[in-house]
Short mmCIF file of C-alpha atoms in Angstrom, two decimals:
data_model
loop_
_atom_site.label_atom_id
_atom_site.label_comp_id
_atom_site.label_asym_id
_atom_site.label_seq_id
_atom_site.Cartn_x
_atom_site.Cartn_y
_atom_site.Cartn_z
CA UNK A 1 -203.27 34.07 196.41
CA UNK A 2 -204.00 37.05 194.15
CA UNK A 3 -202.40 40.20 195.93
CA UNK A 4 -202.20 38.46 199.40
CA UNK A 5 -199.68 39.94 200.88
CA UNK A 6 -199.63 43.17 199.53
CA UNK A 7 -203.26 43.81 201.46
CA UNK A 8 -202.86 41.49 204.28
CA UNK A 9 -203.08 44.32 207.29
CA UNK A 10 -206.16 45.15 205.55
CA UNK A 11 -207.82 41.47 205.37
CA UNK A 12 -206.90 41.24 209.02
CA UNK A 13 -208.81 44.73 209.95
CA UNK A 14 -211.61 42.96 207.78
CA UNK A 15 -211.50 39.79 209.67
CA UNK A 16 -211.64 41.29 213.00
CA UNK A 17 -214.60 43.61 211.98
CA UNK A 18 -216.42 40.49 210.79
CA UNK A 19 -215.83 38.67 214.22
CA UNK A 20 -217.45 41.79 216.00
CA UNK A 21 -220.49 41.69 213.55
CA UNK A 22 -221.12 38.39 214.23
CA UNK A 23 -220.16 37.75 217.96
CA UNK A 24 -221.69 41.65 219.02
CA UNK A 25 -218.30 42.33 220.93
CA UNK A 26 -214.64 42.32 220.38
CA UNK A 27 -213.44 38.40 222.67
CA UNK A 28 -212.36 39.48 226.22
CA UNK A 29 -209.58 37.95 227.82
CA UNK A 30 -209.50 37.34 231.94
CA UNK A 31 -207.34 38.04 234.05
CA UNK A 32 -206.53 34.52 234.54
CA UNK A 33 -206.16 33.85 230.97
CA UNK A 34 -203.29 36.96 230.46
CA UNK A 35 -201.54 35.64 233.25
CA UNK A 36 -201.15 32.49 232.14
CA UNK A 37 -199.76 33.70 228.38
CA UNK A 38 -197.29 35.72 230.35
CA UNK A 39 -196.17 33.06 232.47
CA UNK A 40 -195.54 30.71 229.52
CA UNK A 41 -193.88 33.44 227.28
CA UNK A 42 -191.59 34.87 230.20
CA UNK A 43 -190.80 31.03 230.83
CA UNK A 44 -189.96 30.01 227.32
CA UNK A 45 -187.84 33.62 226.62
CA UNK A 46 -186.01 32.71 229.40
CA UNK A 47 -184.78 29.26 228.84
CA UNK A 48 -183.90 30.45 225.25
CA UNK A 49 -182.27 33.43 226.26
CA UNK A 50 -180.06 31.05 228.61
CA UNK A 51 -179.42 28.37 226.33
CA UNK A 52 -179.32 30.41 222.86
CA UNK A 53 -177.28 33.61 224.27
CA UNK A 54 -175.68 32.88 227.31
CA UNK A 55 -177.93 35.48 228.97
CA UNK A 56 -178.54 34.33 232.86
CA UNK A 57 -181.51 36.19 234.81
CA UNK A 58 -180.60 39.51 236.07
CA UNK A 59 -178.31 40.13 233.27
CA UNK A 60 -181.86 41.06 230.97
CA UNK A 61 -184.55 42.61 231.88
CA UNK A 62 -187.93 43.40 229.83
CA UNK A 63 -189.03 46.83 229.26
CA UNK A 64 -192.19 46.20 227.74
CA UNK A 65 -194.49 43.39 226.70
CA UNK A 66 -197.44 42.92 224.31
CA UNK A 67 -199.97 39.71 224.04
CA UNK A 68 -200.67 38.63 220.73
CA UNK A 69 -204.14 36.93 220.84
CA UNK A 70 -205.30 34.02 218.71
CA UNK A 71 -208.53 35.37 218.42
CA UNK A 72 -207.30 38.37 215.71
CA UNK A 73 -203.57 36.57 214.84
CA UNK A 74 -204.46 32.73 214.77
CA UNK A 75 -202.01 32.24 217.23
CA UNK A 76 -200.84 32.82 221.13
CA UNK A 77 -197.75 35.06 221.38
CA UNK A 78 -195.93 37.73 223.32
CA UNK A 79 -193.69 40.65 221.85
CA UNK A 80 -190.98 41.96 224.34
CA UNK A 81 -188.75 44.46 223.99
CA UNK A 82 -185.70 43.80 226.41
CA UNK A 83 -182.75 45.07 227.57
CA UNK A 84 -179.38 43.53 228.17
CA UNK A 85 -176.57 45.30 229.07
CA UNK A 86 -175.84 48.25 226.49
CA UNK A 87 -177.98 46.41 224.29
CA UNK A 88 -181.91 46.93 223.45
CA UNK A 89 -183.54 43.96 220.88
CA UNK A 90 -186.81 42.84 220.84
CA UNK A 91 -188.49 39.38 220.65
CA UNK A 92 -191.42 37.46 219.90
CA UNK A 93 -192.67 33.89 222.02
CA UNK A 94 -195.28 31.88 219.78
CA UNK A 95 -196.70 30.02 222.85
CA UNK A 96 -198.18 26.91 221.18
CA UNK A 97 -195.59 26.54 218.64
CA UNK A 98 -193.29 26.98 221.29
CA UNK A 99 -190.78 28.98 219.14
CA UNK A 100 -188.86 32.16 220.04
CA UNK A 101 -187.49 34.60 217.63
CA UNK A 102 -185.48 37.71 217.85
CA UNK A 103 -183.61 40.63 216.47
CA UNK A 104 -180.39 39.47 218.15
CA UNK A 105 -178.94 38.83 215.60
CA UNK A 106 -181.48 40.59 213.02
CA UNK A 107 -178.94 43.17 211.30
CA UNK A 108 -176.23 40.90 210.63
CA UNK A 109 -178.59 38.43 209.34
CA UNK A 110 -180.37 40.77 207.26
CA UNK A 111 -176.75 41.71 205.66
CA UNK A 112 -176.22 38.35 204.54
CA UNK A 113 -179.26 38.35 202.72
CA UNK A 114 -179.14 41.52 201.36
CA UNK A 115 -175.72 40.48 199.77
CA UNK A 116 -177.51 36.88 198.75
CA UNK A 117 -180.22 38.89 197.01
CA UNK A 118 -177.54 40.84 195.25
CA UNK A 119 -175.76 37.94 194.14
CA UNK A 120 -178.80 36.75 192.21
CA UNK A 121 -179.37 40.13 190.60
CA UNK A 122 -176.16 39.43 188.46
CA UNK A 123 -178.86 37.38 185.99
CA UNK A 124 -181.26 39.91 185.32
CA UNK A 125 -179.31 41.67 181.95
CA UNK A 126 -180.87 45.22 183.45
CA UNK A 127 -178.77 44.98 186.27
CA UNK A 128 -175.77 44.12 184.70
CA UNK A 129 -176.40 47.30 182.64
CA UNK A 130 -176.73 49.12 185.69
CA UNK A 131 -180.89 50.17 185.29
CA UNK A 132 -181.87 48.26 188.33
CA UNK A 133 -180.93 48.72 191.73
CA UNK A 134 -182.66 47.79 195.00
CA UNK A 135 -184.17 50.28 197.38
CA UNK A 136 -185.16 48.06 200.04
CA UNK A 137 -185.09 44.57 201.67
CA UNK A 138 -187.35 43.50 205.15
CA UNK A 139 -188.28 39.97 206.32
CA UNK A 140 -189.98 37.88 208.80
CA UNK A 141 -191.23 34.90 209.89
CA UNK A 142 -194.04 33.29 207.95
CA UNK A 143 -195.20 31.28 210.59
CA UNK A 144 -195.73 34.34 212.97
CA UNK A 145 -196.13 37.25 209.94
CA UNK A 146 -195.04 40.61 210.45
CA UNK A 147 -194.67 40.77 213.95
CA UNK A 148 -191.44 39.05 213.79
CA UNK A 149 -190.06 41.58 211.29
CA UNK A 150 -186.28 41.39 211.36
CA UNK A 151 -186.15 38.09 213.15
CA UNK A 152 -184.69 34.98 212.96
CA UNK A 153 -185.13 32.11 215.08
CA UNK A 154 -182.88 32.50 218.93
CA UNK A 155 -181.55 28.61 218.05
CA UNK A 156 -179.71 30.38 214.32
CA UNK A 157 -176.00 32.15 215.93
CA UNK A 158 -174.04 33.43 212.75
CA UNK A 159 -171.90 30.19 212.16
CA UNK A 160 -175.56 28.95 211.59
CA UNK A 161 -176.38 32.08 208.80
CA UNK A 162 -175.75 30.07 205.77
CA UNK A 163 -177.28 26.82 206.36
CA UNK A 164 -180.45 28.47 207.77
CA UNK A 165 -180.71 30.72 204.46
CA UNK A 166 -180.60 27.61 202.50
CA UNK A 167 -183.44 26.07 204.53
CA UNK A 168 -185.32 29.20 203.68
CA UNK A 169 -184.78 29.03 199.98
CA UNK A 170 -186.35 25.72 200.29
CA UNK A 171 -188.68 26.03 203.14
CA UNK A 172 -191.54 27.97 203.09
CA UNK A 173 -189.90 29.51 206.90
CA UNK A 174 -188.81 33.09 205.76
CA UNK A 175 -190.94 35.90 204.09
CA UNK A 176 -188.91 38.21 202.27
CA UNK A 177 -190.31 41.37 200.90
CA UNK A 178 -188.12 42.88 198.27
CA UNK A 179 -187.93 46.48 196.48
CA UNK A 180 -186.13 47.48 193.38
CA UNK A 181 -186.19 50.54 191.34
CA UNK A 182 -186.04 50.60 187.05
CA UNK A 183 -184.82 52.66 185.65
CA UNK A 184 -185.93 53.26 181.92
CA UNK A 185 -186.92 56.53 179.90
CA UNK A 186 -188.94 54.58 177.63
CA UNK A 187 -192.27 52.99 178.26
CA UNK A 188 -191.48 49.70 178.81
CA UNK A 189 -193.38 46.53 180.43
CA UNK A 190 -191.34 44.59 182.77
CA UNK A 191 -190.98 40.75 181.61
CA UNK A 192 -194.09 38.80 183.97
CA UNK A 193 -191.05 36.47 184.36
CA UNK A 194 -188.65 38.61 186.24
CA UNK A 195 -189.01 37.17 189.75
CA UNK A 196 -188.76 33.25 187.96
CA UNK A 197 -185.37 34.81 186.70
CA UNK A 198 -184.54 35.89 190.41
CA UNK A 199 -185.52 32.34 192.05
CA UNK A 200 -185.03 30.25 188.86
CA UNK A 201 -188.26 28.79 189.88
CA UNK A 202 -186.96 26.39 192.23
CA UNK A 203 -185.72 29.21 195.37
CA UNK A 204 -188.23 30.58 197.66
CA UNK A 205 -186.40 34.05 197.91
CA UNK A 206 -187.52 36.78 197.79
CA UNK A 207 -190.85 35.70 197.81
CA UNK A 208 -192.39 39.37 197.20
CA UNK A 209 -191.29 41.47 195.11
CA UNK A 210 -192.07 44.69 194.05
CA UNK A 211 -190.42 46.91 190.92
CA UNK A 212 -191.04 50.48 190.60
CA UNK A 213 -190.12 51.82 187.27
CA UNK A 214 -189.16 55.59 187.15
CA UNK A 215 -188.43 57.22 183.96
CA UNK A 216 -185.46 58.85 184.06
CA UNK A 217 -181.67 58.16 184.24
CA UNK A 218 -180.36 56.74 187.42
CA UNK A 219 -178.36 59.71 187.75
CA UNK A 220 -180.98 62.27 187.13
CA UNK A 221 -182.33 63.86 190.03
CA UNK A 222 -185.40 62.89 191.28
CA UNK A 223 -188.78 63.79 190.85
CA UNK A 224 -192.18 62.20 192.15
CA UNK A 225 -193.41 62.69 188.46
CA UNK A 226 -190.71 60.43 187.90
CA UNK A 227 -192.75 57.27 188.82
CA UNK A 228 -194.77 55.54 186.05
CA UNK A 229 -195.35 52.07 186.69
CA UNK A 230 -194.95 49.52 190.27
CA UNK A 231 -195.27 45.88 189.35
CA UNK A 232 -196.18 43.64 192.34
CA UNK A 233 -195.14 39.60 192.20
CA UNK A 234 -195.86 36.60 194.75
CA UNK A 235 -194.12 33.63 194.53
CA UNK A 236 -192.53 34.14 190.86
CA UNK A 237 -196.40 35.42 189.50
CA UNK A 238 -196.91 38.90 188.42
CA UNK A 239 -200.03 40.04 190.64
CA UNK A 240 -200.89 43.73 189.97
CA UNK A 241 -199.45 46.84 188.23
CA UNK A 242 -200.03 50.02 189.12
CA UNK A 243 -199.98 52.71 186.94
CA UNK A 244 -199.25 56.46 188.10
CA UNK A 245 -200.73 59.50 186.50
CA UNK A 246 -199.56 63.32 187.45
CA UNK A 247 -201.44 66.97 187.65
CA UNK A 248 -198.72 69.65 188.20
CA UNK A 249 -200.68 72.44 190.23
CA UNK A 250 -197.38 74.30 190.57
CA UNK A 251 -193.80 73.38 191.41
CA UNK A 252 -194.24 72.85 194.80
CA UNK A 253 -197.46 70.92 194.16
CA UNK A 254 -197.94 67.64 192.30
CA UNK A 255 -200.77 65.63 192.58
CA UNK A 256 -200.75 61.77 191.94
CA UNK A 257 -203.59 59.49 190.94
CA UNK A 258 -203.73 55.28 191.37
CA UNK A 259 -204.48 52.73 188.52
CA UNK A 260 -204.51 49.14 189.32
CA UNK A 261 -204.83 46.29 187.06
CA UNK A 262 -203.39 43.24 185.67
CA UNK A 263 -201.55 45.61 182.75
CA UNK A 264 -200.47 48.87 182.44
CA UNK A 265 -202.98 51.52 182.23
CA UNK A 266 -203.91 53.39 178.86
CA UNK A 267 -205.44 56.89 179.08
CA UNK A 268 -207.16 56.14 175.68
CA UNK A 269 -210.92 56.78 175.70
CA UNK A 270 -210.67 57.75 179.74
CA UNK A 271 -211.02 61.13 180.97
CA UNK A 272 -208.39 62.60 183.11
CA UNK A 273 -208.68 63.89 186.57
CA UNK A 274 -208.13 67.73 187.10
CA UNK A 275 -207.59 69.97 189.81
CA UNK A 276 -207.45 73.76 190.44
CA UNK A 277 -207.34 76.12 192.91
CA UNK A 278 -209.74 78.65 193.70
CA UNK A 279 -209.23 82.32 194.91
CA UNK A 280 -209.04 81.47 198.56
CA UNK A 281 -206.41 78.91 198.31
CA UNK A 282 -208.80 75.92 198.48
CA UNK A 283 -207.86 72.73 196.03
CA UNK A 284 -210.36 70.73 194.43
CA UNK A 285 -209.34 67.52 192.33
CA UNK A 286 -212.15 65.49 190.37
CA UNK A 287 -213.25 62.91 190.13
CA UNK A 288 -214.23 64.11 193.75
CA UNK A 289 -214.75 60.14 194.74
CA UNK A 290 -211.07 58.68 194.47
CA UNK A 291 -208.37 59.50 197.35
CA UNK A 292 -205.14 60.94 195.52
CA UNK A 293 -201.37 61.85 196.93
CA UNK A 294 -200.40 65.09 197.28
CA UNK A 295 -196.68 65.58 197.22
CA UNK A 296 -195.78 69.02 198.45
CA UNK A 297 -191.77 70.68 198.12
CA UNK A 298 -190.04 72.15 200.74
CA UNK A 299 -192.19 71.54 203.71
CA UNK A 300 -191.37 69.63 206.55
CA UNK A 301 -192.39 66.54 207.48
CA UNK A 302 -195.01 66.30 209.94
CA UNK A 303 -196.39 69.61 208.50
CA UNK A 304 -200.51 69.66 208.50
CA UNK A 305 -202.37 70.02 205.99
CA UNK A 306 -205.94 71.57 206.76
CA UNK A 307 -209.35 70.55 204.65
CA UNK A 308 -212.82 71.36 204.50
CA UNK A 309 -215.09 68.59 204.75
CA UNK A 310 -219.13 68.67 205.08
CA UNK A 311 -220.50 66.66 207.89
CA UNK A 312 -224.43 64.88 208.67
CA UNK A 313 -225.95 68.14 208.74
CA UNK A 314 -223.92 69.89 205.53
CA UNK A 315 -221.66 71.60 207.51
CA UNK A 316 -217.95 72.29 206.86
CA UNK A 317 -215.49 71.52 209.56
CA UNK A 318 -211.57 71.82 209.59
CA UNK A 319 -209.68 68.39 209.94
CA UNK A 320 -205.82 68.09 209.54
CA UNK A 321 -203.61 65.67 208.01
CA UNK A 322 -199.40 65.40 208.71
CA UNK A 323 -197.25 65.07 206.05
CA UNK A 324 -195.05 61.78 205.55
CA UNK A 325 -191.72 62.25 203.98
CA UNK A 326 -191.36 59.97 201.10
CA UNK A 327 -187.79 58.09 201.31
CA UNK A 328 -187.12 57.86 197.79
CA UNK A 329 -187.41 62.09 196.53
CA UNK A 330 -185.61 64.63 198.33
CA UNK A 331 -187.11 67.48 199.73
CA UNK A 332 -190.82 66.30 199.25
CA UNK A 333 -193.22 65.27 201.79
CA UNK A 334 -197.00 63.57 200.92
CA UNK A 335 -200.30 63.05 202.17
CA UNK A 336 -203.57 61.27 200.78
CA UNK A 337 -206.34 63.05 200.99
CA UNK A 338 -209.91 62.49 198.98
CA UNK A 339 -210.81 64.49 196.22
CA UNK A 340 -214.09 66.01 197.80
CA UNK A 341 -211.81 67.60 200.62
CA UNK A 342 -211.27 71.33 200.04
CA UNK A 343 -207.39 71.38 200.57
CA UNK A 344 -206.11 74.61 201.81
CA UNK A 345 -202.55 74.93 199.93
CA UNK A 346 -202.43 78.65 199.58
CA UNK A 347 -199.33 78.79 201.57
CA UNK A 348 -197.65 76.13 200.11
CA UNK A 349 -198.21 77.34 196.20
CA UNK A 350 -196.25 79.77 194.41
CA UNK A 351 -199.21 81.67 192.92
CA UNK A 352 -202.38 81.26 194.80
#
């Protein structure tokens, strides 16, 4: 399904909006009905904690524990978080499934595949040449989604590693999420093929995949301008490509704008967004409409960011917005804000 994953915390918001339209409240749960998902989850961790790991009762306990209900999930399940010994990992009981999966193991797991994934980079020519590497590598359960990120099934010990990951190259079991980086100078469309080369169309892994193509040498330092193009695949189909266009307000200031389409975007016969700065340190960026990043240089993360913004009866009022500190460039943190906010970045410019 077109772009599926890539929005699927935001079809789930949707869904649970529409169930409150249409029901006039959010589904309550009783009393009754939490105690009895709490008996069956504590009961089913327990038996797979004994048989899987060897743990006995009062050699874990649980620090914390979260219901997952059916009514927003499609499914019954409890997140722990638990203790044992010197060692913290958390896990997650699908009640009517009756599965149990956990981090336990997660990290070794996760290096296997990681080194798997590798492996089958060796037949894309760009990696060979040294233009691609990966920036990062998550999974989960399909069966359970996201909740179960860095999990693997309780019953899967390490002598188990290999014949589980070729169940999941088969299986539709594991959800891998997969993020590379291209290097090339020159424009340059990525072959819609390039996942089918990864799986050879008959693998499941990595079943998303995303390629971010930055235009510079791999040794250059970094830049957020850098960024031109992120192609987005599911299951060996090129979904989406988003193009990235730049307004430097000043070296500590760079604005980025979003296009999204099924190619890459042309400026031809489009106007450009602009921004500028007015004497009292306020940024405006048009088209007022669109939400843009705003990387700033040097600042910490967590910094806020202060905006004007008119409410029902046309009056400004200051809101605030922390900045996130993007993995991939050094030194610069982000925030998106909407281009009708009046940004105060005075004391974050060079010249105001």
């Amino acid at each position: 399904m077109e772009r599926r994953i890539k929005y699927g915390t935001l079809l789930t918001l949707v869904t649970s909006l529409c169930l409150v339209l249409l029901t006039g409240c959010p589904a309550r749960h009783t009393k009754e009905e939490e105690d009895q998902i709490t008996y069956l989850g504590s009961e089913k961790l327990t038996e797979a904690l004994r048989g899987d790991y060897g743990l006995q009762e009062g050699e874990w306990q649980i620090n914390s524990q979260d219901i997952i209900w059916e009514s927003a999930a499609g499914y019954n399940a409890v997140k722990y978080s638990i203790e044992a010994g010197d060692r913290t990992f958390e896990a997650v009981v699908q009640i009517d499934a009756d599965e149990v999966f956990a981090d336990y193991y997660g990290k070794e797991f996760g290096e296997m595949l990681a080194a798997h994934l590798e492996e089958k980079l060796e037949r894309v020519p760009e990696y060979q040449q040294g233009k691609v590497r990966t920036l990062s590598m998550d999974f989960w359960q399909q069966s359970v989604d996201a909740v179960t990120q860095g999990m693997i099934p309780t019953s899967i010990s390490p002598e188990d590693f290999g014949t589980y990951l070729e169940r999941c190259e088969q299986e539709e079991l594991l959800y891998v999420r997969m993020m590379m980086a291209w290097y090339a100078e020159d424009a340059k469309e990525i072959p819609d093929d390039l996942q089918m080369t990864l799986t050879q169309g008959t693998d499941k892994l990595p079943n998303y995949l995303v390629v971010r193509r930055f235009a510079r040498a791999v040794e250059a330092k970094s830049n957020p301008m850098d960024l031109k193009e992120e192609y987005t695949y599911y299951n060996d189909q090129l979904q989406d490509v988003t193009t990235y266009e730049y307004f430097e307000v000043d070296e500590n200031l760079i604005i980025r704008r979003r296009h999204s389409g099924k190619t890459v975007w042309e400026p031809d016969g489009e106007s450009r967004f602009n921004a500028f700065v007015d004497k009292n340190g306020h940024l405006s960026i048009y088209p007022e409409d669109e939400f843009y990043d705003l990387y700033f240089k040097g600042v910490a993360e967590r910094t806020n960011v202060f905006f004007l913004l008119k409410d029902s009866r046309n009056i400004h009022k200051l809101y605030s917005r922390e900045l996130v500190k993007d993995p991939y460039y050094e030194n610069w943190c982000y925030a998106t804000l909407k281009g009708e906010y009046k940004i105060r970045v005075g004391s974050f410019i060079q010249n105001e």
